[in-house]
Tab-separated table of C-alpha atoms in Angstrom:
chain	number	residue	atom	x	y	z
A	16	MET	CA	-62.712	-30.068	12.024
A	17	VAL	CA	-61.637	-29.966	15.664
A	18	MET	CA	-58.561	-27.884	16.459
A	19	GLY	CA	-56.784	-28.012	19.805
A	20	THR	CA	-55.050	-30.274	22.300
A	21	ALA	CA	-57.350	-32.917	23.764
A	22	GLN	CA	-56.127	-32.443	27.358
A	23	TYR	CA	-56.959	-28.682	27.326
A	24	ILE	CA	-59.830	-28.441	24.813
A	25	ALA	CA	-63.148	-26.819	25.771
A	26	PRO	CA	-66.349	-28.917	25.504
A	27	GLU	CA	-67.958	-26.725	22.820
A	28	GLN	CA	-64.744	-26.827	20.777
A	29	ALA	CA	-64.632	-30.625	21.092
A	30	LEU	CA	-68.174	-30.712	19.681
A	31	GLY	CA	-66.979	-28.824	16.603
A	32	HIS	CA	-68.323	-25.400	17.519
A	33	ASP	CA	-66.360	-22.194	17.021
A	34	ALA	CA	-63.849	-21.327	19.718
A	35	THR	CA	-64.502	-18.141	21.712
A	36	ALA	CA	-62.786	-16.202	24.481
A	37	ALA	CA	-64.723	-18.323	26.984
A	38	SER	CA	-63.068	-21.396	25.409
A	39	ASP	CA	-59.659	-19.918	26.263
A	40	VAL	CA	-60.854	-19.342	29.851
A	41	TYR	CA	-61.732	-23.059	30.058
A	42	SER	CA	-58.221	-24.007	28.906
A	43	LEU	CA	-56.747	-21.663	31.551
A	44	GLY	CA	-58.954	-23.354	34.136
A	45	VAL	CA	-57.482	-26.753	33.141
A	46	VAL	CA	-53.988	-25.313	33.619
A	47	GLY	CA	-55.004	-23.954	37.048
A	48	TYR	CA	-56.499	-27.323	38.038
A	49	GLU	CA	-53.243	-29.074	37.066
A	50	SER	CA	-51.177	-26.478	38.954
A	51	VAL	CA	-52.981	-26.839	42.305
A	52	SER	CA	-53.642	-30.617	42.155
A	53	GLY	CA	-50.604	-31.898	40.281
A	54	LYS	CA	-52.657	-33.755	37.661
A	55	ARG	CA	-54.954	-33.031	34.751
A	56	PRO	CA	-58.707	-33.186	35.268
A	57	PHE	CA	-59.278	-35.734	32.476
A	58	THR	CA	-56.991	-38.479	31.189
A	59	GLY	CA	-57.507	-41.461	28.903
A	60	ASP	CA	-56.014	-43.880	26.404
A	61	GLY	CA	-56.473	-41.577	23.408
A	62	ALA	CA	-57.316	-38.042	22.409
A	63	LEU	CA	-60.912	-38.973	21.542
A	64	THR	CA	-61.510	-40.475	24.994
A	65	VAL	CA	-60.131	-37.389	26.720
A	66	ALA	CA	-62.236	-35.080	24.526
A	67	MET	CA	-65.418	-37.032	25.350
A	68	LYS	CA	-64.667	-36.715	29.069
A	69	HIS	CA	-64.389	-32.937	28.652
A	70	ILE	CA	-67.876	-32.994	27.132
A	71	LYS	CA	-69.712	-35.348	29.517
A	72	GLU	CA	-67.847	-35.848	32.800
A	73	THR	CA	-67.267	-33.612	35.788
A	74	PRO	CA	-63.649	-33.189	36.912
A	75	PRO	CA	-62.656	-34.903	40.181
A	76	PRO	CA	-62.853	-32.726	43.316
A	77	LEU	CA	-59.824	-30.627	44.145
A	78	PRO	CA	-57.787	-31.299	47.301
A	79	ALA	CA	-59.662	-30.367	50.499
A	80	ASP	CA	-56.758	-28.321	51.842
A	81	LEU	CA	-57.174	-25.673	49.127
A	82	PRO	CA	-58.791	-22.380	50.103
A	83	PRO	CA	-62.507	-22.322	49.226
A	84	ASN	CA	-62.216	-19.240	47.003
A	85	VAL	CA	-59.482	-20.932	44.909
A	86	ARG	CA	-61.615	-24.051	44.515
A	87	GLU	CA	-64.629	-21.930	43.539
A	88	LEU	CA	-62.605	-19.980	40.939
A	89	ILE	CA	-61.409	-23.131	39.175
A	90	GLU	CA	-64.875	-24.711	39.265
A	91	ILE	CA	-66.326	-21.626	37.545
A	92	THR	CA	-63.719	-21.760	34.775
A	93	LEU	CA	-64.366	-25.493	34.166
A	94	ALA	CA	-68.119	-25.124	33.669
A	95	LYS	CA	-69.500	-27.045	30.652
A	96	ASN	CA	-71.723	-24.147	29.568
A	97	PRO	CA	-69.680	-21.256	28.111
A	98	GLY	CA	-72.203	-18.762	29.523
A	99	MET	CA	-71.389	-19.939	33.036
A	100	ARG	CA	-67.689	-19.068	32.647
A	101	TYR	CA	-65.947	-15.716	32.521
A	102	ARG	CA	-66.555	-14.233	29.097
A	103	ASN	CA	-62.927	-13.311	28.386
A	104	GLY	CA	-59.454	-13.148	29.828
A	105	GLY	CA	-60.018	-9.709	31.371
A	106	ALA	CA	-62.930	-10.905	33.501
A	107	PHE	CA	-60.915	-13.958	34.504
A	108	ALA	CA	-57.999	-11.731	35.542
A	109	ASP	CA	-60.358	-9.669	37.726
A	110	ALA	CA	-61.536	-12.846	39.414
A	111	VAL	CA	-57.953	-13.984	40.043
A	112	ALA	CA	-57.142	-10.581	41.571
A	113	ALA	CA	-60.133	-10.863	43.877
A	114	VAL	CA	-59.071	-14.345	45.041
A	115	ARG	CA	-55.531	-13.153	45.705
A	116	ALA	CA	-56.988	-10.347	47.806
A	117	GLY	CA	-58.821	-12.938	49.936
A	118	ARG	CA	-62.259	-12.368	48.475
A	119	ARG	CA	-64.575	-14.736	46.686
A	120	PRO	CA	-64.435	-14.711	42.917
A	121	PRO	CA	-67.238	-12.708	41.295
A	122	ARG	CA	-69.930	-14.542	39.413
A	123	PRO	CA	-69.590	-14.454	35.621
A	124	ASN	CA	-72.990	-12.737	35.169
A	125	GLN	CA	-72.171	-9.873	37.574
A	126	ALA	CA	-71.111	-6.369	36.521
A	127	PRO	CA	-67.387	-5.578	36.524
A	128	SER	CA	-65.901	-4.785	39.870
A	129	ILE	CA	-65.186	-1.221	41.019
A	130	GLY	CA	-61.455	-1.778	40.958
A	131	ARG	CA	-61.507	-2.354	37.171
A	132	ALA	CA	-62.646	0.456	34.916
A	133	ALA	CA	-65.056	-0.290	32.133
A	134	PRO	CA	-63.659	0.125	28.628
A	135	ALA	CA	-64.275	3.541	27.166
A	136	ALA	CA	-66.640	3.914	24.276
A	137	VAL	CA	-65.103	4.506	20.904
A	138	PRO	CA	-65.717	8.128	19.921
A	139	SER	CA	-67.343	8.895	16.633
A	140	ALA	CA	-65.680	10.786	13.811
A	141	ALA	CA	-67.693	13.917	14.559
A	142	GLN	CA	-66.591	13.831	18.197
A	143	VAL	CA	-62.965	13.466	17.144
A	144	ARG	CA	-63.209	16.485	14.844
A	145	ALA	CA	-64.944	18.532	17.532
A	146	ALA	CA	-62.257	17.673	20.080
A	147	ALA	CA	-59.562	18.602	17.616
A	148	ASP	CA	-61.170	21.974	16.934
A	149	TYR	CA	-61.758	22.716	20.617
A	150	GLY	CA	-59.625	25.623	21.857
A	151	ARG	CA	-58.361	26.433	18.372
A	152	PRO	CA	-59.033	29.955	17.084
A	153	ALA	CA	-61.416	30.364	14.249
A	154	THR	CA	-59.761	29.958	10.889
A	155	ALA	CA	-62.533	31.352	8.754
A	156	ALA	CA	-60.700	34.642	8.357
A	157	ARG	CA	-57.454	33.063	7.203
A	158	ARG	CA	-58.984	30.383	5.034
A	159	PRO	CA	-60.323	31.481	1.685
A	160	VAL	CA	-63.926	30.764	1.004
A	161	THR	CA	-64.190	27.833	-1.327
A	162	THR	CA	-66.546	28.463	-4.171
A	163	GLY	CA	-67.707	26.332	-6.978
A	164	HIS	CA	-65.297	27.983	-9.401
A	165	ARG	CA	-61.739	26.804	-9.625
A	166	ALA	CA	-59.119	29.378	-8.724
A	167	ALA	CA	-57.259	30.841	-11.645
A	168	PRO	CA	-53.672	29.640	-12.006
A	169	PRO	CA	-50.931	32.157	-11.219
A	170	PRO	CA	-49.679	34.097	-14.227
A	171	ARG	CA	-46.688	32.662	-16.003
A	172	ARG	CA	-43.451	34.558	-15.824
A	173	THR	CA	-42.433	36.101	-19.119
A	174	PHE	CA	-39.029	37.391	-20.219
A	175	SER	CA	-38.324	40.492	-22.229
A	176	THR	CA	-36.427	40.445	-25.510
A	177	GLY	CA	-33.180	41.513	-23.854
A	178	GLN	CA	-33.494	38.845	-21.181
A	179	ARG	CA	-34.147	36.157	-23.763
A	180	ALA	CA	-31.066	37.305	-25.720
A	181	LEU	CA	-28.939	37.129	-22.591
A	182	LEU	CA	-30.221	33.669	-21.799
A	183	TRP	CA	-29.516	32.516	-25.348
A	184	ALA	CA	-25.977	33.961	-25.265
A	185	ALA	CA	-25.318	32.347	-21.904
A	186	GLY	CA	-26.447	29.000	-23.273
A	187	VAL	CA	-24.200	29.310	-26.333
A	188	LEU	CA	-21.202	30.306	-24.225
A	189	GLY	CA	-21.810	27.412	-21.890
A	190	ALA	CA	-21.947	24.975	-24.808
A	191	LEU	CA	-18.731	26.410	-26.276
A	192	ALA	CA	-16.991	26.130	-22.928
A	193	ILE	CA	-17.995	22.493	-22.677
A	194	ILE	CA	-16.752	21.762	-26.218
A	195	ILE	CA	-13.412	23.516	-25.584
A	196	ALA	CA	-12.938	21.616	-22.350
A	197	ILE	CA	-13.576	18.314	-24.127
A	198	LEU	CA	-11.089	19.182	-26.897
A	199	MET	CA	-8.432	20.167	-24.362
A	200	ILE	CA	-8.898	16.906	-22.508
A	201	LEU	CA	-8.597	14.894	-25.723
A	202	SER	CA	-5.458	16.813	-26.793
A	203	TYR	CA	-3.877	16.269	-23.402
A	204	GLN	CA	-4.592	12.568	-23.589
A	205	ASP	CA	-3.003	12.383	-27.059
A	206	ARG	CA	0.168	14.087	-25.800
A	207	MET	CA	0.345	11.747	-22.847
A	208	ASP	CA	-0.046	8.736	-25.134
A	209	GLN	CA	2.751	9.975	-27.414
A	210	GLN	CA	5.067	10.545	-24.462
A	211	GLN	CA	4.414	7.063	-23.192
A	212	LEU	CA	5.323	5.429	-26.534
A	213	PRO	CA	8.854	3.828	-26.503
A	214	PRO	CA	11.503	5.384	-28.832
A	215	PRO	CA	12.026	3.595	-32.148
A	216	THR	CA	14.844	1.034	-32.207
A	217	VAL	CA	17.400	1.394	-35.014
A	218	THR	CA	18.943	-1.872	-36.133
A	219	ASP	CA	22.112	-1.796	-38.263
A	220	THR	CA	22.105	-4.484	-40.898
A	221	VAL	CA	25.573	-5.423	-42.137
A	222	THR	CA	25.706	-7.096	-45.523
A	223	GLU	CA	28.802	-9.150	-46.102
A	224	THR	CA	30.012	-9.524	-49.674
A	225	THR	CA	31.927	-12.622	-50.553
A	226	PRO	CA	34.952	-11.925	-52.798
A	227	PHE	CA	34.752	-13.555	-56.175
A	228	GLU	CA	37.190	-16.366	-56.615
A	229	PRO	CA	37.458	-18.077	-60.034
A	230	THR	CA	37.182	-21.785	-60.026
A	231	ALA	CA	39.815	-24.147	-61.365
A	232	MET	CA	37.799	-24.720	-64.512
A	233	GLU	CA	37.601	-20.981	-65.172
A	234	ARG	CA	41.383	-20.646	-64.684
A	235	ARG	CA	42.048	-23.458	-67.168
A	236	ALA	CA	39.704	-21.835	-69.686
A	237	ASP	CA	41.565	-18.541	-69.350
A	238	ALA	CA	44.901	-20.309	-69.892
A	239	ARG	CA	43.614	-21.954	-73.061
A	240	SER	CA	42.345	-18.632	-74.329
A	241	LEU	CA	45.738	-17.044	-73.773
A	242	ALA	CA	47.550	-19.894	-75.556
A	243	LEU	CA	45.213	-19.642	-78.519
A	244	ALA	CA	45.768	-15.910	-78.733
A	245	GLU	CA	49.518	-16.486	-78.652
A	246	ARG	CA	49.392	-18.835	-81.649
A	247	GLN	CA	47.377	-16.380	-83.664
A	248	LEU	CA	49.874	-13.614	-83.212
A	249	ARG	CA	51.919	-12.939	-86.286
A	250	VAL	CA	54.961	-10.803	-86.585
A	251	THR	CA	54.877	-8.971	-89.942
A	252	PRO	CA	57.821	-6.893	-91.237
A	253	GLN	CA	56.919	-3.362	-92.097
A	254	ARG	CA	58.595	-1.614	-94.950
A	255	ALA	CA	58.795	2.140	-95.223
A	256	THR	CA	56.833	3.551	-98.074
A	257	GLY	CA	58.660	5.671	-100.671
A	258	GLU	CA	60.170	5.715	-104.040
A	259	HIS	CA	63.258	3.727	-103.001
A	260	ASP	CA	63.711	1.083	-100.428
A	261	HIS	CA	65.685	1.856	-97.373
A	262	PRO	CA	69.281	0.881	-97.831
A	263	ASP	CA	69.204	-1.146	-94.725
A	264	ALA	CA	65.867	-2.710	-95.406
A	265	ALA	CA	67.350	-6.148	-95.475
A	266	THR	CA	68.716	-5.738	-92.082
A	267	TYR	CA	65.962	-3.469	-90.609
A	268	PRO	CA	64.248	-5.263	-87.812
A	269	ALA	CA	60.614	-6.044	-88.037
A	270	ALA	CA	58.278	-3.880	-86.074
A	271	VAL	CA	56.395	-5.791	-83.502
A	272	SER	CA	53.044	-4.376	-82.630
A	273	MET	CA	51.868	-7.092	-80.338
A	274	SER	CA	53.311	-8.914	-77.388
A	275	THR	CA	53.385	-12.553	-76.532
A	276	ALA	CA	52.033	-14.147	-73.502
A	277	VAL	CA	54.613	-16.104	-71.684
A	278	GLY	CA	54.152	-17.790	-68.395
A	279	ASP	CA	52.176	-15.788	-65.825
A	280	GLY	CA	51.593	-12.589	-67.888
A	281	LEU	CA	52.177	-10.556	-71.043
A	282	ARG	CA	55.750	-9.486	-71.734
A	283	PRO	CA	56.426	-6.809	-74.372
A	284	LEU	CA	58.825	-7.693	-77.175
A	285	THR	CA	61.536	-5.212	-78.107
A	286	PRO	CA	63.177	-5.115	-81.525
A	287	GLU	CA	66.443	-7.016	-81.682
A	288	GLN	CA	69.505	-5.054	-82.453
A	289	THR	CA	71.414	-6.329	-85.451
A	290	THR	CA	75.045	-5.803	-86.154
A	291	PRO	CA	75.768	-3.976	-89.425
């Protein structure tokens, strides 16, 4: 699978080979060619045509008015063989710096120029440890010698009987203090709730009693009862008991023990006075 833009792809990448740093230098050379000439080195109807030109054809010559060292630099970067180009971006940057200084670009197979320092070698782990220990005083005296035996753990701290009793009493007192505090909080909340309750409302209920009034039928029944009682009344003469009758017994008025009901109520009857 070919990855890249056809107008800037390197020949080896267009052939399906792996891209390298030299492939990036080729793409930078295409950009430089376009910058100084105003056009790309290879054009075509499609991406495949342009890629084949990158593989087989030589780019057109650059304008004649360009400085020779600039033309030589771009021609080196557009070489078909990756080994004939600068191996990476750093070498290409050195060549650009030389051209800007008015010199010819160095050949890709030459050693790096004096103006650019070679990358330092990566130090080994032993060298790093040695450099770290350099100038540091010896620590053998202050470091214990490690032996094959494991160091004994420090002794555990023990408490006497009196100390354990004090600790136990302190724990009990702390628990009691917590319980008392909780009870006080609950009691305070209960008092606050009772104070917030509204006072009870007393409602007076008045019961009205309707006076009893007899109906007309009851009044007529009472009148009939009174009339019947009046008919049953009998006036009986009473005679004094004794050996002889009273001389005026014929004219002695009868004793009335009952009364007659007349009209609206009962009217007592008094004995009538008779003339001798």
